[in-house]
PDB file of C-alpha atoms and ligand atoms in Angstrom:
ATOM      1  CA  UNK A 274       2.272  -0.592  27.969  1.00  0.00           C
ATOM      2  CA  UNK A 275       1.716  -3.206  25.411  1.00  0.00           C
ATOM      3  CA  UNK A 276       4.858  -4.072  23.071  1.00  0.00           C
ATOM      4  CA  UNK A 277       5.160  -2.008  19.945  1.00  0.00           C
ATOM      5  CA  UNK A 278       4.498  -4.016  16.792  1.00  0.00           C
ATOM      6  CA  UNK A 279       6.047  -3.599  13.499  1.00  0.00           C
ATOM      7  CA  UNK A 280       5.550  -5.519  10.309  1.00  0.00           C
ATOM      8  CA  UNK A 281       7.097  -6.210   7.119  1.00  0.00           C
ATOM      9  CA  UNK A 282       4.450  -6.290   4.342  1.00  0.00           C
ATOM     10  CA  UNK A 283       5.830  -7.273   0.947  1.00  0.00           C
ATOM     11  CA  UNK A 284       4.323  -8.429  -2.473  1.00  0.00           C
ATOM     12  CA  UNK A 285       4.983 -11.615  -3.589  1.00  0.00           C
ATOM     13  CA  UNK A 286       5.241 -10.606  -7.337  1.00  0.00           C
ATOM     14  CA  UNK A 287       9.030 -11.423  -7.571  1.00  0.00           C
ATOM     15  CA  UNK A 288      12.264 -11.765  -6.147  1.00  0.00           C
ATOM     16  CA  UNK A 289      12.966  -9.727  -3.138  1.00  0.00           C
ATOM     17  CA  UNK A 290      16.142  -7.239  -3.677  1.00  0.00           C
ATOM     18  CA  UNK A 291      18.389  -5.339  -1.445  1.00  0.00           C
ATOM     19  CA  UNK A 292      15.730  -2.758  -0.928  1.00  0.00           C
ATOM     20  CA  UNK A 293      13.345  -5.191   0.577  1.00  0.00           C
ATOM     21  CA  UNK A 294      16.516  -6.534   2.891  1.00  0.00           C
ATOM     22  CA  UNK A 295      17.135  -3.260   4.126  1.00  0.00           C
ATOM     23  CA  UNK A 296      13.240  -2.245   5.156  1.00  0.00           C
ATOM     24  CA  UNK A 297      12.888  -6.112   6.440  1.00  0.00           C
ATOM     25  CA  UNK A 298      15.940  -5.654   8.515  1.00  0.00           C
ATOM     26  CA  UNK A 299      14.946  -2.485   9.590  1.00  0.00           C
ATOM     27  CA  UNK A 300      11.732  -2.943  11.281  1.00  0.00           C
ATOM     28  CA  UNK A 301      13.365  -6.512  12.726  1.00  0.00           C
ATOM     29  CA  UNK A 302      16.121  -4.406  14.420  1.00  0.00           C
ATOM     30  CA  UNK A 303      13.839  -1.854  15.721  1.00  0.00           C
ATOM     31  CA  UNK A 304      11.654  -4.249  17.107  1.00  0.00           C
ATOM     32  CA  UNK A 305      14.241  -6.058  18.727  1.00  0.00           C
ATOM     33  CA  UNK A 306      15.739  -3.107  20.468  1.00  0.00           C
ATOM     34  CA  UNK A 307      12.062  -1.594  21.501  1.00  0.00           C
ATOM     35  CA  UNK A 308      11.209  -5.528  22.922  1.00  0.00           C
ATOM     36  CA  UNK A 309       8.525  -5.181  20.853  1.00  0.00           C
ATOM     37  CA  UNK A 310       6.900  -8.204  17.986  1.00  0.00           C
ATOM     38  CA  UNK A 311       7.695  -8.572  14.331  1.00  0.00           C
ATOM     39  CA  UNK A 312       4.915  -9.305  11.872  1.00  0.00           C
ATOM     40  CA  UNK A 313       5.173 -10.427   8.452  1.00  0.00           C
ATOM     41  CA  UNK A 314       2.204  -9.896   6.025  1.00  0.00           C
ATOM     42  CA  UNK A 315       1.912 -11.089   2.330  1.00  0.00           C
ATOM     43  CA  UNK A 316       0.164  -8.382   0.271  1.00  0.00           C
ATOM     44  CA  UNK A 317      -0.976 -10.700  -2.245  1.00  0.00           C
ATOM     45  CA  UNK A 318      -4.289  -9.272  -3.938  1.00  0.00           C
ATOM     46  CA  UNK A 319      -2.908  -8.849  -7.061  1.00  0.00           C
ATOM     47  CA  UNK A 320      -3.712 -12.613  -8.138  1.00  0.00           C
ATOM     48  CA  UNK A 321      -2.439 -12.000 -11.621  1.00  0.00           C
ATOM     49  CA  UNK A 322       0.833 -10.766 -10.724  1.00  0.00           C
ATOM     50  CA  UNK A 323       1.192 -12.693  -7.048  1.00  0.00           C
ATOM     51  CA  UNK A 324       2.628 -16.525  -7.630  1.00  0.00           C
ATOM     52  CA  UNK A 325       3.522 -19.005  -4.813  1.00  0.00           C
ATOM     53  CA  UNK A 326       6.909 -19.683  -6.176  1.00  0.00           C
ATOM     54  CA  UNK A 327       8.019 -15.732  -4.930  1.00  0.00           C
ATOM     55  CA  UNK A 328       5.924 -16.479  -1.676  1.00  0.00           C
ATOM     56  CA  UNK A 329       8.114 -19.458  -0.983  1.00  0.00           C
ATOM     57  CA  UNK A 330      11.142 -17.631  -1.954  1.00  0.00           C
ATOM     58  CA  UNK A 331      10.547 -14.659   0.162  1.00  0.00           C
ATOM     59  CA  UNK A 332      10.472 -16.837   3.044  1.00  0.00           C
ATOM     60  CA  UNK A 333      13.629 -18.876   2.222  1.00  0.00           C
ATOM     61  CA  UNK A 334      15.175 -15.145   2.072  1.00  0.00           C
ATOM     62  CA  UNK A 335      14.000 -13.814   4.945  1.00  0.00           C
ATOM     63  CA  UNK A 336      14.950 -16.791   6.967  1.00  0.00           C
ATOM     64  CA  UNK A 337      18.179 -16.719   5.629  1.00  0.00           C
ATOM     65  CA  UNK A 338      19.157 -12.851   6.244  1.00  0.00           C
ATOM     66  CA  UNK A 339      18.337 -14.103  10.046  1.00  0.00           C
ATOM     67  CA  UNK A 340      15.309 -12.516  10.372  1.00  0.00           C
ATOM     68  CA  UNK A 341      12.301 -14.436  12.956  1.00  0.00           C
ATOM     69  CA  UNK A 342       8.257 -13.408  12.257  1.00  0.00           C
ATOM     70  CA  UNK A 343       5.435 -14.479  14.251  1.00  0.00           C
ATOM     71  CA  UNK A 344       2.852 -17.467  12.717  1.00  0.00           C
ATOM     72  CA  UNK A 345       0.508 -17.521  11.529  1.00  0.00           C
ATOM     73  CA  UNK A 346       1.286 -14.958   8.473  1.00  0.00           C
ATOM     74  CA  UNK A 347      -1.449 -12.920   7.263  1.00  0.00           C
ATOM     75  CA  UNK A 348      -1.918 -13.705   3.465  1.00  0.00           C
ATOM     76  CA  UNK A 349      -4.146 -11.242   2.222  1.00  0.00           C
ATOM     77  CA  UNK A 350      -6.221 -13.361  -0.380  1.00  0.00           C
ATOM     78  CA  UNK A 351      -7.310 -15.396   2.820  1.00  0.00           C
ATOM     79  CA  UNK A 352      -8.933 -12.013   4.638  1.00  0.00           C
ATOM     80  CA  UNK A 353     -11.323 -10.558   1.550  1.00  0.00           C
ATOM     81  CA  UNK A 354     -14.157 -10.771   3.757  1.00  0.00           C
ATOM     82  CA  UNK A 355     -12.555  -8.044   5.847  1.00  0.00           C
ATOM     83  CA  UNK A 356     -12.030  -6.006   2.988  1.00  0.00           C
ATOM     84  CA  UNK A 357     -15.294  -6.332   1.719  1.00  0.00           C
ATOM     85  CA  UNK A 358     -17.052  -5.603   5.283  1.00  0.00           C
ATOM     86  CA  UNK A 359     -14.754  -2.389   5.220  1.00  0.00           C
ATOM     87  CA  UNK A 360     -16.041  -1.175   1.990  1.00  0.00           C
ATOM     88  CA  UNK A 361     -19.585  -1.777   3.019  1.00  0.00           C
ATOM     89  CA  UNK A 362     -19.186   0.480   5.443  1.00  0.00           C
ATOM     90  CA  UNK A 363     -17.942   3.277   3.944  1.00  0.00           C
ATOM     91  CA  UNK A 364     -20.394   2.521   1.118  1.00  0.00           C
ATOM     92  CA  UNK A 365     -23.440   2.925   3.835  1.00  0.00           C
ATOM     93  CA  UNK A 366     -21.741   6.455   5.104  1.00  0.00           C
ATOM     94  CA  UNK A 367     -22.625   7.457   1.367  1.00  0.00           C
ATOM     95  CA  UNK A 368     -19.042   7.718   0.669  1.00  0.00           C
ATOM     96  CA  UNK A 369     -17.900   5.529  -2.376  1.00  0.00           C
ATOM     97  CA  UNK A 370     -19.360   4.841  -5.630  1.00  0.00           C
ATOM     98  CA  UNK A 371     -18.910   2.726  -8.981  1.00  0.00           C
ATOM     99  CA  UNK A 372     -17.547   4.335 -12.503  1.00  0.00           C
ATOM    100  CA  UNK A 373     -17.558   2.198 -15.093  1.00  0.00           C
ATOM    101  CA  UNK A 374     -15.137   3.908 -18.166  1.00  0.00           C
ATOM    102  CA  UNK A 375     -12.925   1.763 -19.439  1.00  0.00           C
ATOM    103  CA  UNK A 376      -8.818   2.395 -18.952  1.00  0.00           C
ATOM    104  CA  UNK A 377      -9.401   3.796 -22.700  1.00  0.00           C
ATOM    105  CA  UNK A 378     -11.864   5.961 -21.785  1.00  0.00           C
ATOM    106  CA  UNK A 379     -10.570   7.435 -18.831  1.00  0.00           C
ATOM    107  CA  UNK A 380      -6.999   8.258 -20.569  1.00  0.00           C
ATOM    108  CA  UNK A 381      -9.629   9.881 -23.700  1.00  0.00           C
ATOM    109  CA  UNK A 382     -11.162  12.288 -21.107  1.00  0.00           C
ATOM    110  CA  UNK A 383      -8.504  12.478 -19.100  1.00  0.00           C
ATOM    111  CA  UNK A 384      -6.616  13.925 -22.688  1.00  0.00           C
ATOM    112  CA  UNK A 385      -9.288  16.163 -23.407  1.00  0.00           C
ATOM    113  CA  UNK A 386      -9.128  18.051 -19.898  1.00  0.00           C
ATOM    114  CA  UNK A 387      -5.060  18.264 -20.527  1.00  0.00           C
ATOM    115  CA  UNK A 388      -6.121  19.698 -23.576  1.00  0.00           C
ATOM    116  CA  UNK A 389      -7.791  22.920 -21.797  1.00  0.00           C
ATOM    117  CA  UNK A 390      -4.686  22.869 -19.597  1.00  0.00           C
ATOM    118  CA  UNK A 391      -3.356  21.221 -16.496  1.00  0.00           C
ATOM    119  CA  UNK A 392      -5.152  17.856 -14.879  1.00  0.00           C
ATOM    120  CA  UNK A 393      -4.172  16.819 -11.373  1.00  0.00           C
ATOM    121  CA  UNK A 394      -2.593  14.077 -10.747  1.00  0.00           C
ATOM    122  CA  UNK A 395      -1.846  12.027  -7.760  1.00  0.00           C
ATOM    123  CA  UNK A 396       1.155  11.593  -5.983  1.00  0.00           C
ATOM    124  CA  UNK A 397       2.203   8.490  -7.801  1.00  0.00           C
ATOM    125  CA  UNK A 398       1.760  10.544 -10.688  1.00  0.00           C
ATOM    126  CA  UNK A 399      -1.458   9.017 -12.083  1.00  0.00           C
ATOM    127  CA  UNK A 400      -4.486  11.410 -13.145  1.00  0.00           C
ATOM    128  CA  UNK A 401      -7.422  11.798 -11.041  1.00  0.00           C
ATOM    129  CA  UNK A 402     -10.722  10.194 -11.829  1.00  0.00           C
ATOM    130  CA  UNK A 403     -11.767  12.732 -14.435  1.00  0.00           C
ATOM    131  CA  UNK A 404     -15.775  10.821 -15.049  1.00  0.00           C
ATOM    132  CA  UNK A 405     -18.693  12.103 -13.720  1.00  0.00           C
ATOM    133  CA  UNK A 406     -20.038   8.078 -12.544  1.00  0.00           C
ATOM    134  CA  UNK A 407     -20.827  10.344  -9.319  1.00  0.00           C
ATOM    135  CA  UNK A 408     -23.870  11.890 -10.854  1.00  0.00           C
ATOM    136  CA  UNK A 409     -25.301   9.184 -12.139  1.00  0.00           C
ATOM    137  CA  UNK A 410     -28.983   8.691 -10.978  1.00  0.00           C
ATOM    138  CA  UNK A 411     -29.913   5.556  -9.210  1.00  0.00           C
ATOM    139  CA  UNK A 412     -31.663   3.950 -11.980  1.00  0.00           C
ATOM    140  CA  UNK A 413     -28.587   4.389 -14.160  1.00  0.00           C
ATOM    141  CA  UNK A 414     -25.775   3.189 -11.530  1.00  0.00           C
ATOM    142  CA  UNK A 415     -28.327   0.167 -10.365  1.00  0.00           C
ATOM    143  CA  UNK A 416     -28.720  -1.213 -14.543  1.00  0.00           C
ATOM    144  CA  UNK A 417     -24.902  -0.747 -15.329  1.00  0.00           C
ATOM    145  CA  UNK A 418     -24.382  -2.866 -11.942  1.00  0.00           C
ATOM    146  CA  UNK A 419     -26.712  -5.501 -13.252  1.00  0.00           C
ATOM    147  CA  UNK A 420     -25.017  -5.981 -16.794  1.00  0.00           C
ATOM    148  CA  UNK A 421     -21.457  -7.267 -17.255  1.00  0.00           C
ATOM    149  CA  UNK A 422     -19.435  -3.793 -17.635  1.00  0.00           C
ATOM    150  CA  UNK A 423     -16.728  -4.126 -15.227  1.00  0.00           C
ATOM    151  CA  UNK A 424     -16.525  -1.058 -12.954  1.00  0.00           C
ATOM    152  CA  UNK A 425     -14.653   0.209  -9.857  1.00  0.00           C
ATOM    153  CA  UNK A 426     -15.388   1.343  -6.738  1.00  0.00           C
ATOM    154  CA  UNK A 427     -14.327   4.881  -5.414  1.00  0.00           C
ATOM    155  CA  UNK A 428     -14.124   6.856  -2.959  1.00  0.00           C
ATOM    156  CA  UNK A 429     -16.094  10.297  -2.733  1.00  0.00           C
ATOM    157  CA  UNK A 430     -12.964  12.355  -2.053  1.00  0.00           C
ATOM    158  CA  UNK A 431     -14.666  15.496  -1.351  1.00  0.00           C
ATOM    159  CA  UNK A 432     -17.331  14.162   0.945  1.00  0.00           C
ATOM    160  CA  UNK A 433     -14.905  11.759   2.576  1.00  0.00           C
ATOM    161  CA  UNK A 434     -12.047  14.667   3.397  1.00  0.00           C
ATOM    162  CA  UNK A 435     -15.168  16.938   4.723  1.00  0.00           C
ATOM    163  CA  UNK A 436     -16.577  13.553   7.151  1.00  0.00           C
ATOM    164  CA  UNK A 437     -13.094  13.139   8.415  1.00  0.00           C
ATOM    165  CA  UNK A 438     -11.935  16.920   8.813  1.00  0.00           C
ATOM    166  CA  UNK A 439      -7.849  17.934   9.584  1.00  0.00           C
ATOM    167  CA  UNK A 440      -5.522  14.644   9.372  1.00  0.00           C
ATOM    168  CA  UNK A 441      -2.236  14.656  10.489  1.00  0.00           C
ATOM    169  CA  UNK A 442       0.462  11.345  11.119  1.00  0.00           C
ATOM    170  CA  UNK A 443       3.558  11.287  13.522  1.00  0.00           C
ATOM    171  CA  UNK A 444       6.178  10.936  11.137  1.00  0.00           C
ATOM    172  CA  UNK A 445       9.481   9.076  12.960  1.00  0.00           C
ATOM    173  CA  UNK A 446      11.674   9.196   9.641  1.00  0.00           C
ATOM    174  CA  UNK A 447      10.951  11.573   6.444  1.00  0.00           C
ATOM    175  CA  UNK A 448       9.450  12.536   3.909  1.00  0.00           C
ATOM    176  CA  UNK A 449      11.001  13.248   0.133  1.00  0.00           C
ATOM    177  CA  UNK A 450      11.147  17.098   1.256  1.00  0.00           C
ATOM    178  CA  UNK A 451      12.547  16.338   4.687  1.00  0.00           C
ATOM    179  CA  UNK A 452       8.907  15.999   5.877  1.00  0.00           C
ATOM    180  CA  UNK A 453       9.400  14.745   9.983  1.00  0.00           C
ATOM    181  CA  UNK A 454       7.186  15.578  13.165  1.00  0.00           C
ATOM    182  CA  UNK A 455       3.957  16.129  12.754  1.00  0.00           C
ATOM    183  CA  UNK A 456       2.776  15.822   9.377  1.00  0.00           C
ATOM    184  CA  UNK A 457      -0.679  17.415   7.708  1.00  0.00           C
ATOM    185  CA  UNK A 458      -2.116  14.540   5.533  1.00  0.00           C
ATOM    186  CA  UNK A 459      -3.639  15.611   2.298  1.00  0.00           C
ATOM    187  CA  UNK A 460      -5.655  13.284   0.701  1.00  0.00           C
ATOM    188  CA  UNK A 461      -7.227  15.273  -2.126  1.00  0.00           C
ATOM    189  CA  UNK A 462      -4.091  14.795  -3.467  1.00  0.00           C
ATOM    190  CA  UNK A 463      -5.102  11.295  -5.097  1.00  0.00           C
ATOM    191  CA  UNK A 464      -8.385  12.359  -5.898  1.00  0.00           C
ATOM    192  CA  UNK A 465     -11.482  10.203  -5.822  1.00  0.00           C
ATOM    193  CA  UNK A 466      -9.461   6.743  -5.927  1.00  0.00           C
ATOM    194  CA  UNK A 467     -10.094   3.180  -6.886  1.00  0.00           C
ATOM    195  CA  UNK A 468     -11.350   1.079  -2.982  1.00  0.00           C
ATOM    196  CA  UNK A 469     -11.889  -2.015  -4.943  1.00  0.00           C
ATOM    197  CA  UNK A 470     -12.558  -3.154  -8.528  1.00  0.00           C
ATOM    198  CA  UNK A 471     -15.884  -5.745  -9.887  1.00  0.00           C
ATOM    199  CA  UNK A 472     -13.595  -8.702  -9.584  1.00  0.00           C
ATOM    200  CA  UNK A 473     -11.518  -7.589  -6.854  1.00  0.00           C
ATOM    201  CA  UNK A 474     -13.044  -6.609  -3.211  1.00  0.00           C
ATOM    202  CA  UNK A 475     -10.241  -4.414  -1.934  1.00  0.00           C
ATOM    203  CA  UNK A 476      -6.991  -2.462  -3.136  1.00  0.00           C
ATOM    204  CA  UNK A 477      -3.697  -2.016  -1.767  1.00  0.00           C
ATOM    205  CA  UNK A 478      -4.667   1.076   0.409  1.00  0.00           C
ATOM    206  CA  UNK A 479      -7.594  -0.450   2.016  1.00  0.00           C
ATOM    207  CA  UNK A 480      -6.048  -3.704   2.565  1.00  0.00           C
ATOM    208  CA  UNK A 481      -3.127  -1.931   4.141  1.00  0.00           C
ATOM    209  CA  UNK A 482      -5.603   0.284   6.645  1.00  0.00           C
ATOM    210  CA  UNK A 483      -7.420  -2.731   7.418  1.00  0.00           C
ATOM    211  CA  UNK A 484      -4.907  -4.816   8.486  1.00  0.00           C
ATOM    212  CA  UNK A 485      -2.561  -2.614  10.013  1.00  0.00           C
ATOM    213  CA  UNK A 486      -5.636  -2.125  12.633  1.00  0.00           C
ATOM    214  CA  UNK A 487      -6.358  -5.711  12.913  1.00  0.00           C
ATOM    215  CA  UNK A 488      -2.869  -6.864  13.333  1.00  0.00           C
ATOM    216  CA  UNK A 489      -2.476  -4.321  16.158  1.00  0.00           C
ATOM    217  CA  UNK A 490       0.300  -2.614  14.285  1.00  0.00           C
ATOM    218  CA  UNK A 491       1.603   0.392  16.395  1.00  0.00           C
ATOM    219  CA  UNK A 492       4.867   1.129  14.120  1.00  0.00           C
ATOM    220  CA  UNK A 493       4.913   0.799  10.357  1.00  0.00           C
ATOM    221  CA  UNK A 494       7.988   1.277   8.878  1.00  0.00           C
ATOM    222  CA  UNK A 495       8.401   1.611   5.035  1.00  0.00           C
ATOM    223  CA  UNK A 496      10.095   3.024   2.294  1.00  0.00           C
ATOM    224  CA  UNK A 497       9.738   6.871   1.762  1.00  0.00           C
ATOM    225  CA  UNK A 498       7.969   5.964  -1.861  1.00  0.00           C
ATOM    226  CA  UNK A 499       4.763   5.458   0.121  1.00  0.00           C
ATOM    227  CA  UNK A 500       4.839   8.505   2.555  1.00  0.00           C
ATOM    228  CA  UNK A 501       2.134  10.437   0.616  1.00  0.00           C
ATOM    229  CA  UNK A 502       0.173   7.156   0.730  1.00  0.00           C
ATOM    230  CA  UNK A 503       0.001   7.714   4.769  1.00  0.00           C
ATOM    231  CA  UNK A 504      -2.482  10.422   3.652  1.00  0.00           C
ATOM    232  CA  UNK A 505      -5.444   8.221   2.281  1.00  0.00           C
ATOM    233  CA  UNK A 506      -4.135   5.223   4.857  1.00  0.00           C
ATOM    234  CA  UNK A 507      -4.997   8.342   7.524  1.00  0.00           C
ATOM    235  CA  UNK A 508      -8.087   9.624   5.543  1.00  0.00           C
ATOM    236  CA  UNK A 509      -9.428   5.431   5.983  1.00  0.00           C
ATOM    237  CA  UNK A 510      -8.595   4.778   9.392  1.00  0.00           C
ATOM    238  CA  UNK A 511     -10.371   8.150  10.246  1.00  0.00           C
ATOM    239  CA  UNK A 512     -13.614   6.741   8.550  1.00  0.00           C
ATOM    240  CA  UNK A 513     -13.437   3.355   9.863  1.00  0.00           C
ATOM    241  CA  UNK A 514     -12.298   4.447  13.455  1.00  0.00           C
ATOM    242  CA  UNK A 515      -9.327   2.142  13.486  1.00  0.00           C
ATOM    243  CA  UNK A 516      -6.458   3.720  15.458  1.00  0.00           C
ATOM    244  CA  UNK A 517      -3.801   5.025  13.723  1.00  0.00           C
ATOM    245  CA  UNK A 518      -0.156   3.836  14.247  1.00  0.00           C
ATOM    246  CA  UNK A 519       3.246   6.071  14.006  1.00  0.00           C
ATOM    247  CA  UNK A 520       5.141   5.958  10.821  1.00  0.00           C
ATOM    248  CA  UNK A 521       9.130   6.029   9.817  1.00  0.00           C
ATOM    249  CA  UNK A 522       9.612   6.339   6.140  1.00  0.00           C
ATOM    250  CA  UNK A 523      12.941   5.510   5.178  1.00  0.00           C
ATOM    251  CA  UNK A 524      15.179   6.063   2.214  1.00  0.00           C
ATOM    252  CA  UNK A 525      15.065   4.001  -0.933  1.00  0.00           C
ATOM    253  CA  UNK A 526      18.285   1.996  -1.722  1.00  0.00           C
ATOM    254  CA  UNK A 527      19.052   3.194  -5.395  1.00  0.00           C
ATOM    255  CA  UNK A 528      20.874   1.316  -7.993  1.00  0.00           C
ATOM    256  CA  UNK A 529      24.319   2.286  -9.394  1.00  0.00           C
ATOM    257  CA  UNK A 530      22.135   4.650 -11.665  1.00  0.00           C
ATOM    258  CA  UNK A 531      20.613   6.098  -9.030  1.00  0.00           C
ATOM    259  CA  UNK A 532      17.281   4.860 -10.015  1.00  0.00           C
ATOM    260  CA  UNK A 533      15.402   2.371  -7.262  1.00  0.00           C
ATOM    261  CA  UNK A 534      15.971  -1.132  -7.363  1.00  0.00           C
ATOM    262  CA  UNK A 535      12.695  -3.333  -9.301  1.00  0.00           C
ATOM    263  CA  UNK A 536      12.143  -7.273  -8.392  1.00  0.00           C
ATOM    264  CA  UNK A 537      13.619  -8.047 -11.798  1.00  0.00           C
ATOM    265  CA  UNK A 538      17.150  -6.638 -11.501  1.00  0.00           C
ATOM    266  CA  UNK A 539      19.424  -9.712 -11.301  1.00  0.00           C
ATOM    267  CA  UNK A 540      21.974  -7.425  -9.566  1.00  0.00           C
ATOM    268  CA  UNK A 541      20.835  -7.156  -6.742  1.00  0.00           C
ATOM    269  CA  UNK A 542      18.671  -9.313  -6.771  1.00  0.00           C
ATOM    270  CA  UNK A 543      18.890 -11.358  -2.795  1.00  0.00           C
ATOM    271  CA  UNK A 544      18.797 -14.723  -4.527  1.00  0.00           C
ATOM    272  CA  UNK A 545      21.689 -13.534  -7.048  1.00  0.00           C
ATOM    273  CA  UNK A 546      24.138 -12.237  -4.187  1.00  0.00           C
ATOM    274  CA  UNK A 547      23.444 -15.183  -2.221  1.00  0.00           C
ATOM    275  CA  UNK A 548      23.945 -17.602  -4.853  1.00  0.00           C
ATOM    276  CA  UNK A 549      27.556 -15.509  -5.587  1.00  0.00           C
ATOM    277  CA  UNK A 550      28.865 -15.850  -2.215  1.00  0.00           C
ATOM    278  CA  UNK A 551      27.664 -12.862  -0.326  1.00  0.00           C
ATOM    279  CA  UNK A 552      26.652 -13.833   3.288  1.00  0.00           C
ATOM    280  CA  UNK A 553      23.696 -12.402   5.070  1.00  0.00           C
ATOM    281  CA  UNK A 554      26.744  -9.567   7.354  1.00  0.00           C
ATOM    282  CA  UNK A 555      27.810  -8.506   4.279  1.00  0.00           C
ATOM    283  CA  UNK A 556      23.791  -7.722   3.179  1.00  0.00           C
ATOM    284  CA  UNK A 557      23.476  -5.654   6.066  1.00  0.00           C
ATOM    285  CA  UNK A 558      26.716  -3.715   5.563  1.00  0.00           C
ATOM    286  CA  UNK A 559      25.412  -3.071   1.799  1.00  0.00           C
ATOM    287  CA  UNK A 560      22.296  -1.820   2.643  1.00  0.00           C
ATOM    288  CA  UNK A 561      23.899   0.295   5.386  1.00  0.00           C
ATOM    289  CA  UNK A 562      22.809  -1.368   8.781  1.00  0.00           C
ATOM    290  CA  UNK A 563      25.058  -2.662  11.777  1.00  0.00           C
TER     291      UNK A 563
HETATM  292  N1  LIG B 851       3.168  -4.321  -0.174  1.00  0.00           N
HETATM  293  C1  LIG B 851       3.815  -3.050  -0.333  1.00  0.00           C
HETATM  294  C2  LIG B 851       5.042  -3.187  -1.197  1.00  0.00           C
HETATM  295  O1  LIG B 851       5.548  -4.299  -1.365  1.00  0.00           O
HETATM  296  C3  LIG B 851       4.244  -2.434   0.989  1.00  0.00           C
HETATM  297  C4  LIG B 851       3.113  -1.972   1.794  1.00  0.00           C
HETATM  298  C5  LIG B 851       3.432  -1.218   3.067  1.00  0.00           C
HETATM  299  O2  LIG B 851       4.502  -1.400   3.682  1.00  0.00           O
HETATM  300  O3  LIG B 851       2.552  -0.480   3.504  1.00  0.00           O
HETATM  301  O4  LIG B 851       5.504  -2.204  -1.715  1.00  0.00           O
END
């Protein structure tokens, strides 16, 4: 049997905080004690929000809570061609296409459906797509490609959830309702969401279901604010025939206001404690680890 591998896969769009030591020292730990490799990954897509200043900081602050990762790294805004191979193929199983409404214009229709009653909306608590760019005829979708209106690319929910059939995940930790075992994805639950946008060739979900496959990831382990997102990582690898690894959610660490922690809060902030004196033991002991 080949060594499990786990990775640690954060955003470089701050300061890491105590809830990025704890899921960092988590997966390092578990690798250790399975024998099995640590991989970091730098989910840096987001070009307006990703700077190298919090890339070079991460690694000062992972290096200094003792934690080891393989090299090279995987930056994501080095791998787009990936991404972009990815989407053409779900794009040439029929299953994604562009809308072009504005942000305006979606929260306009997206008001006057709420208006007739309830709207769905996904499990981050955004509304679905509520456009009809689907039925668009070919003439129509090929001119508003040609001019300059941005647009995004989505994915056919409904045709994708009926080419993949049942989904389930092996669920090591748990969900917010205590989810554990085998879990039932349900990816209709985000409706038909954004793959990529005009002037970006991927998103976080596909990026994630990309390169969990290609870094051979067998064990992803990850705070329990992404466990419905296993769903539509399941629904992708399904489509793309990547295999699909097991998955431990844990729980958040949560601020003295029981709300969880954001890159900006100085408090607990990694660079902050370290800077007051706390060592790297007493990080662990914070965040509840041996
Ligand atoms: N990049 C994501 C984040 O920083 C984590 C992705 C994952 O672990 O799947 O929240």
């Amino acid at each position: 049997m080949p060594p499990p591998v786990f990775r640690f896969a954060p955003s470089p769009n701050g300061y890491l905080h105590l809830g990025h030591a704890y899921s960092a020292l988590l997966n390092f730990d578990l690798a250790g004690q399975a024998g099995g490799r640590f991989l970091l990954r730098i989910e840096d897509i987001d070009a307006a929000r990703c700077k190298p200043e919090f890339e070079t900081a991460m690694y000062e602050d992972l290096a200094w809570l003792g934690i080891g990762w393989e090299h090279p790294v995987r930056r994501q805004s080095e791998h787009l061609a990936d991404y972009r191979a990815a989407l053409e193929d779900l794009s040439a199983q029929g299953l994604v296409y562009p809308s072009f409404e504005s942000r305006a214009e979606i929260a306009g229709l997206v008001a006057q459906r709420e208006a007739h009653g309830r709207w769905p909306r996904d499990p981050d608590g955004a509304p679905h797509y509520p456009g009809s760019a689907r039925l668009l005829s070919p003439d129509e979708r090929a001119g508003l490609l040609e001019s300059d209106v941005p647009y995004a690319l989505r994915l056919d929910m409904a045709a994708a959830c009926a080419r993949a059939g049942n989904l389930g995940w092996t669920e090591r930790g748990e969900g917010p309702d205590g989810e554990t075992g085998t879990v039932a994805a349900r990816p209709q639950a985000w409706g038909d969401v954004i793959l990529a946008r005009k002037e970006t060739p991927t998103s976080y979900h596909l990026s994630v279901a990309i390169d969990d496959a290609l870094q051979g990831v067998t064990e992803v382990v990850r705070g329990q604010d992404l466990f419905w997102s296993t769903s539509l990582h399941r629904l992708l690898q399904q489509l793309l025939g990547l295999p699909q690894p097991a998955y431990r959610h844990h729980g958040l660490i949560l601020d003295g206001a029981g709300q969880k922690l954001s890159k900006s809060t100085a408090a607990t902030g990694l660079r902050e404690l370290r800077a007051g004196g706390t060592t790297p033991a007493e990080i662990r002991r914070l965040v509840g680890l041996p």
